[in-house]
């Protein structure tokens, strides 16, 4: 195994970023039991149970050498799909409400009832297909981001080292 040196100050005090990150992140889990007795003017009550809390803590150094985060490149498609679904649901609810009012004789005839009866099933199919296409575009955008941005960044991070003397971070290609 070769001895690595910092390319800036030539110190041999270097460590891999992934090892530093692992050491600088801690996760604490606390588990306990509780019992509680309640008194009031009208009744007495009690409660028993268990409590479990987990907390992840990162030092400043861990945050500085953290691995790259996965992004959501297809978020705009996802938001558009949700907006279309909400809009279609609102139209459907308004049409159903109009049908209900016509059915109970509250209104004579409503254009929403006519519109919903004409659009009906084909409209629902078009909305479902549009949402499916948008979610497919989201998946493709996320896959492209993962392949072209995230994987190269993660590979660089896995091959990077940090000097403990000067703090310089540098990449070393494996032999």
Short mmCIF file of C-alpha atoms in Angstrom, two decimals:
data_model
loop_
_atom_site.label_atom_id
_atom_site.label_comp_id
_atom_site.label_asym_id
_atom_site.label_seq_id
_atom_site.Cartn_x
_atom_site.Cartn_y
_atom_site.Cartn_z
CA UNK A 1 0.00 0.00 0.00
CA UNK A 2 1.41 3.37 -0.96
CA UNK A 3 1.61 6.23 1.50
CA UNK A 4 -0.53 9.18 0.43
CA UNK A 5 0.63 12.78 0.75
CA UNK A 6 -1.32 16.01 0.55
CA UNK A 7 -0.74 17.62 -2.84
CA UNK A 8 -0.73 21.08 -1.25
CA UNK A 9 1.45 20.80 1.89
CA UNK A 10 2.93 17.28 1.40
CA UNK A 11 1.73 16.10 4.83
CA UNK A 12 1.12 12.39 5.33
CA UNK A 13 -1.78 13.10 7.70
CA UNK A 14 -4.56 12.42 5.21
CA UNK A 15 -7.80 10.46 5.54
CA UNK A 16 -10.48 9.35 3.16
CA UNK A 17 -13.60 11.57 3.21
CA UNK A 18 -15.93 8.60 3.66
CA UNK A 19 -14.00 7.47 6.77
CA UNK A 20 -14.02 10.98 8.24
CA UNK A 21 -17.75 11.32 7.60
CA UNK A 22 -18.51 7.97 9.23
CA UNK A 23 -16.56 8.92 12.36
CA UNK A 24 -18.08 12.40 12.64
CA UNK A 25 -21.74 11.31 12.46
CA UNK A 26 -23.39 9.85 15.53
CA UNK A 27 -26.86 8.48 16.03
CA UNK A 28 -28.31 8.31 19.52
CA UNK A 29 -31.39 6.34 20.45
CA UNK A 30 -33.11 6.80 23.79
CA UNK A 31 -35.76 4.36 24.97
CA UNK A 32 -37.77 4.65 28.16
CA UNK A 33 -41.04 3.91 29.90
CA UNK A 34 -43.42 6.38 31.45
CA UNK A 35 -46.40 6.27 33.73
CA UNK A 36 -48.72 9.15 34.34
CA UNK A 37 -51.54 9.67 36.82
CA UNK A 38 -54.07 12.43 36.05
CA UNK A 39 -56.36 13.99 38.61
CA UNK A 40 -59.25 16.30 37.77
CA UNK A 41 -62.47 17.37 39.43
CA UNK A 42 -64.52 14.80 37.52
CA UNK A 43 -62.24 11.76 37.17
CA UNK A 44 -58.91 10.09 37.76
CA UNK A 45 -56.97 8.64 34.85
CA UNK A 46 -53.66 6.97 34.20
CA UNK A 47 -51.44 6.29 31.23
CA UNK A 48 -48.57 3.88 30.69
CA UNK A 49 -46.32 3.64 27.69
CA UNK A 50 -42.89 3.61 26.15
CA UNK A 51 -40.95 6.39 24.49
CA UNK A 52 -38.34 5.99 21.79
CA UNK A 53 -36.41 8.88 20.27
CA UNK A 54 -33.61 8.77 17.72
CA UNK A 55 -31.40 11.72 16.90
CA UNK A 56 -28.71 11.96 14.26
CA UNK A 57 -25.97 14.49 14.93
CA UNK A 58 -23.30 15.67 12.50
CA UNK A 59 -20.28 17.71 13.41
CA UNK A 60 -19.24 20.69 11.31
CA UNK A 61 -16.51 18.57 9.79
CA UNK A 62 -19.05 15.88 8.83
CA UNK A 63 -21.17 18.50 7.11
CA UNK A 64 -18.12 19.80 5.24
CA UNK A 65 -17.10 16.34 3.96
CA UNK A 66 -20.62 14.91 3.49
CA UNK A 67 -21.36 12.82 0.41
CA UNK A 68 -23.29 14.44 -2.44
CA UNK A 69 -27.06 14.46 -2.01
CA UNK A 70 -29.42 12.90 -4.50
CA UNK A 71 -31.49 15.50 -6.27
CA UNK A 72 -34.99 15.42 -7.72
CA UNK A 73 -34.49 16.67 -11.26
CA UNK A 74 -38.04 15.72 -12.26
CA UNK A 75 -39.74 17.79 -9.58
CA UNK A 76 -41.36 20.14 -12.12
CA UNK A 77 -43.09 17.19 -13.83
CA UNK A 78 -44.25 15.89 -10.48
CA UNK A 79 -45.71 19.26 -9.52
CA UNK A 80 -47.48 19.55 -12.88
CA UNK A 81 -48.99 16.06 -12.47
CA UNK A 82 -50.28 16.96 -9.01
CA UNK A 83 -51.74 20.24 -10.31
CA UNK A 84 -53.55 18.42 -13.14
CA UNK A 85 -54.88 15.81 -10.71
CA UNK A 86 -56.17 18.47 -8.31
CA UNK A 87 -57.75 20.48 -11.16
CA UNK A 88 -59.45 17.34 -12.55
CA UNK A 89 -60.69 16.41 -9.08
CA UNK A 90 -62.14 19.88 -8.53
CA UNK A 91 -63.97 19.76 -11.89
CA UNK A 92 -65.28 16.29 -11.05
CA UNK A 93 -66.48 17.36 -7.60
CA UNK A 94 -68.18 20.46 -9.02
CA UNK A 95 -69.90 18.33 -11.67
CA UNK A 96 -71.04 15.77 -9.10
CA UNK A 97 -72.39 18.55 -6.88
CA UNK A 98 -74.29 20.01 -9.85
CA UNK A 99 -75.70 16.55 -10.67
CA UNK A 100 -76.81 16.18 -7.06
CA UNK A 101 -78.54 19.57 -7.11
CA UNK A 102 -80.32 18.70 -10.39
CA UNK A 103 -81.29 15.25 -9.02
CA UNK A 104 -82.96 16.68 -5.91
CA UNK A 105 -84.72 19.33 -7.97
CA UNK A 106 -82.85 22.29 -6.55
CA UNK A 107 -81.76 23.40 -10.02
CA UNK A 108 -83.52 22.73 -13.33
CA UNK A 109 -80.58 22.10 -15.61
CA UNK A 110 -76.93 22.91 -15.30
CA UNK A 111 -74.27 23.15 -17.96
CA UNK A 112 -71.86 21.25 -15.70
CA UNK A 113 -74.13 18.21 -15.84
CA UNK A 114 -74.13 18.33 -19.64
CA UNK A 115 -70.36 18.86 -19.76
CA UNK A 116 -69.66 15.99 -17.36
CA UNK A 117 -72.00 13.64 -19.21
CA UNK A 118 -70.23 14.41 -22.51
CA UNK A 119 -66.67 14.29 -21.18
CA UNK A 120 -67.17 11.53 -18.58
CA UNK A 121 -65.01 8.45 -19.02
CA UNK A 122 -62.87 9.75 -21.94
CA UNK A 123 -61.94 12.81 -19.88
CA UNK A 124 -60.90 10.69 -16.92
CA UNK A 125 -58.81 8.47 -19.21
CA UNK A 126 -57.09 11.52 -20.74
CA UNK A 127 -56.28 12.90 -17.28
CA UNK A 128 -54.88 9.55 -16.10
CA UNK A 129 -52.76 9.21 -19.26
CA UNK A 130 -51.45 12.78 -18.89
CA UNK A 131 -50.49 12.14 -15.27
CA UNK A 132 -48.82 8.84 -16.19
CA UNK A 133 -46.80 10.54 -18.96
CA UNK A 134 -45.69 13.33 -16.62
CA UNK A 135 -44.60 10.83 -13.96
CA UNK A 136 -42.73 8.88 -16.64
CA UNK A 137 -40.93 12.10 -17.67
CA UNK A 138 -40.09 12.68 -14.00
CA UNK A 139 -38.59 9.19 -13.73
CA UNK A 140 -36.53 9.70 -16.90
CA UNK A 141 -35.24 13.09 -15.68
CA UNK A 142 -34.30 11.59 -12.30
CA UNK A 143 -32.55 8.63 -13.98
CA UNK A 144 -30.59 10.99 -16.25
CA UNK A 145 -29.61 13.17 -13.26
CA UNK A 146 -28.55 10.10 -11.29
CA UNK A 147 -26.41 8.82 -14.17
CA UNK A 148 -24.85 12.10 -15.32
CA UNK A 149 -24.56 14.12 -12.09
CA UNK A 150 -24.95 12.04 -8.94
CA UNK A 151 -22.87 8.96 -9.82
CA UNK A 152 -19.81 10.96 -11.00
CA UNK A 153 -20.03 13.18 -7.89
CA UNK A 154 -20.31 10.14 -5.63
CA UNK A 155 -17.36 8.48 -7.37
CA UNK A 156 -15.26 11.62 -6.87
CA UNK A 157 -16.30 11.72 -3.19
CA UNK A 158 -15.34 8.07 -2.69
CA UNK A 159 -11.86 8.77 -4.12
CA UNK A 160 -11.29 12.01 -2.20
CA UNK A 161 -9.04 12.58 0.79
CA UNK A 162 -8.63 15.41 3.29
CA UNK A 163 -5.39 16.67 4.77
CA UNK A 164 -5.52 17.10 8.54
CA UNK A 165 -2.75 19.71 8.51
CA UNK A 166 -4.00 22.21 5.91
CA UNK A 167 -7.59 21.00 5.33
CA UNK A 168 -7.12 20.60 1.58
CA UNK A 169 -9.42 18.08 -0.11
CA UNK A 170 -8.01 16.25 -3.10
CA UNK A 171 -8.91 13.33 -5.30
CA UNK A 172 -6.77 10.24 -5.78
CA UNK A 173 -7.44 7.77 -8.58
CA UNK A 174 -7.20 4.11 -7.52
CA UNK A 175 -4.56 1.99 -9.19
#
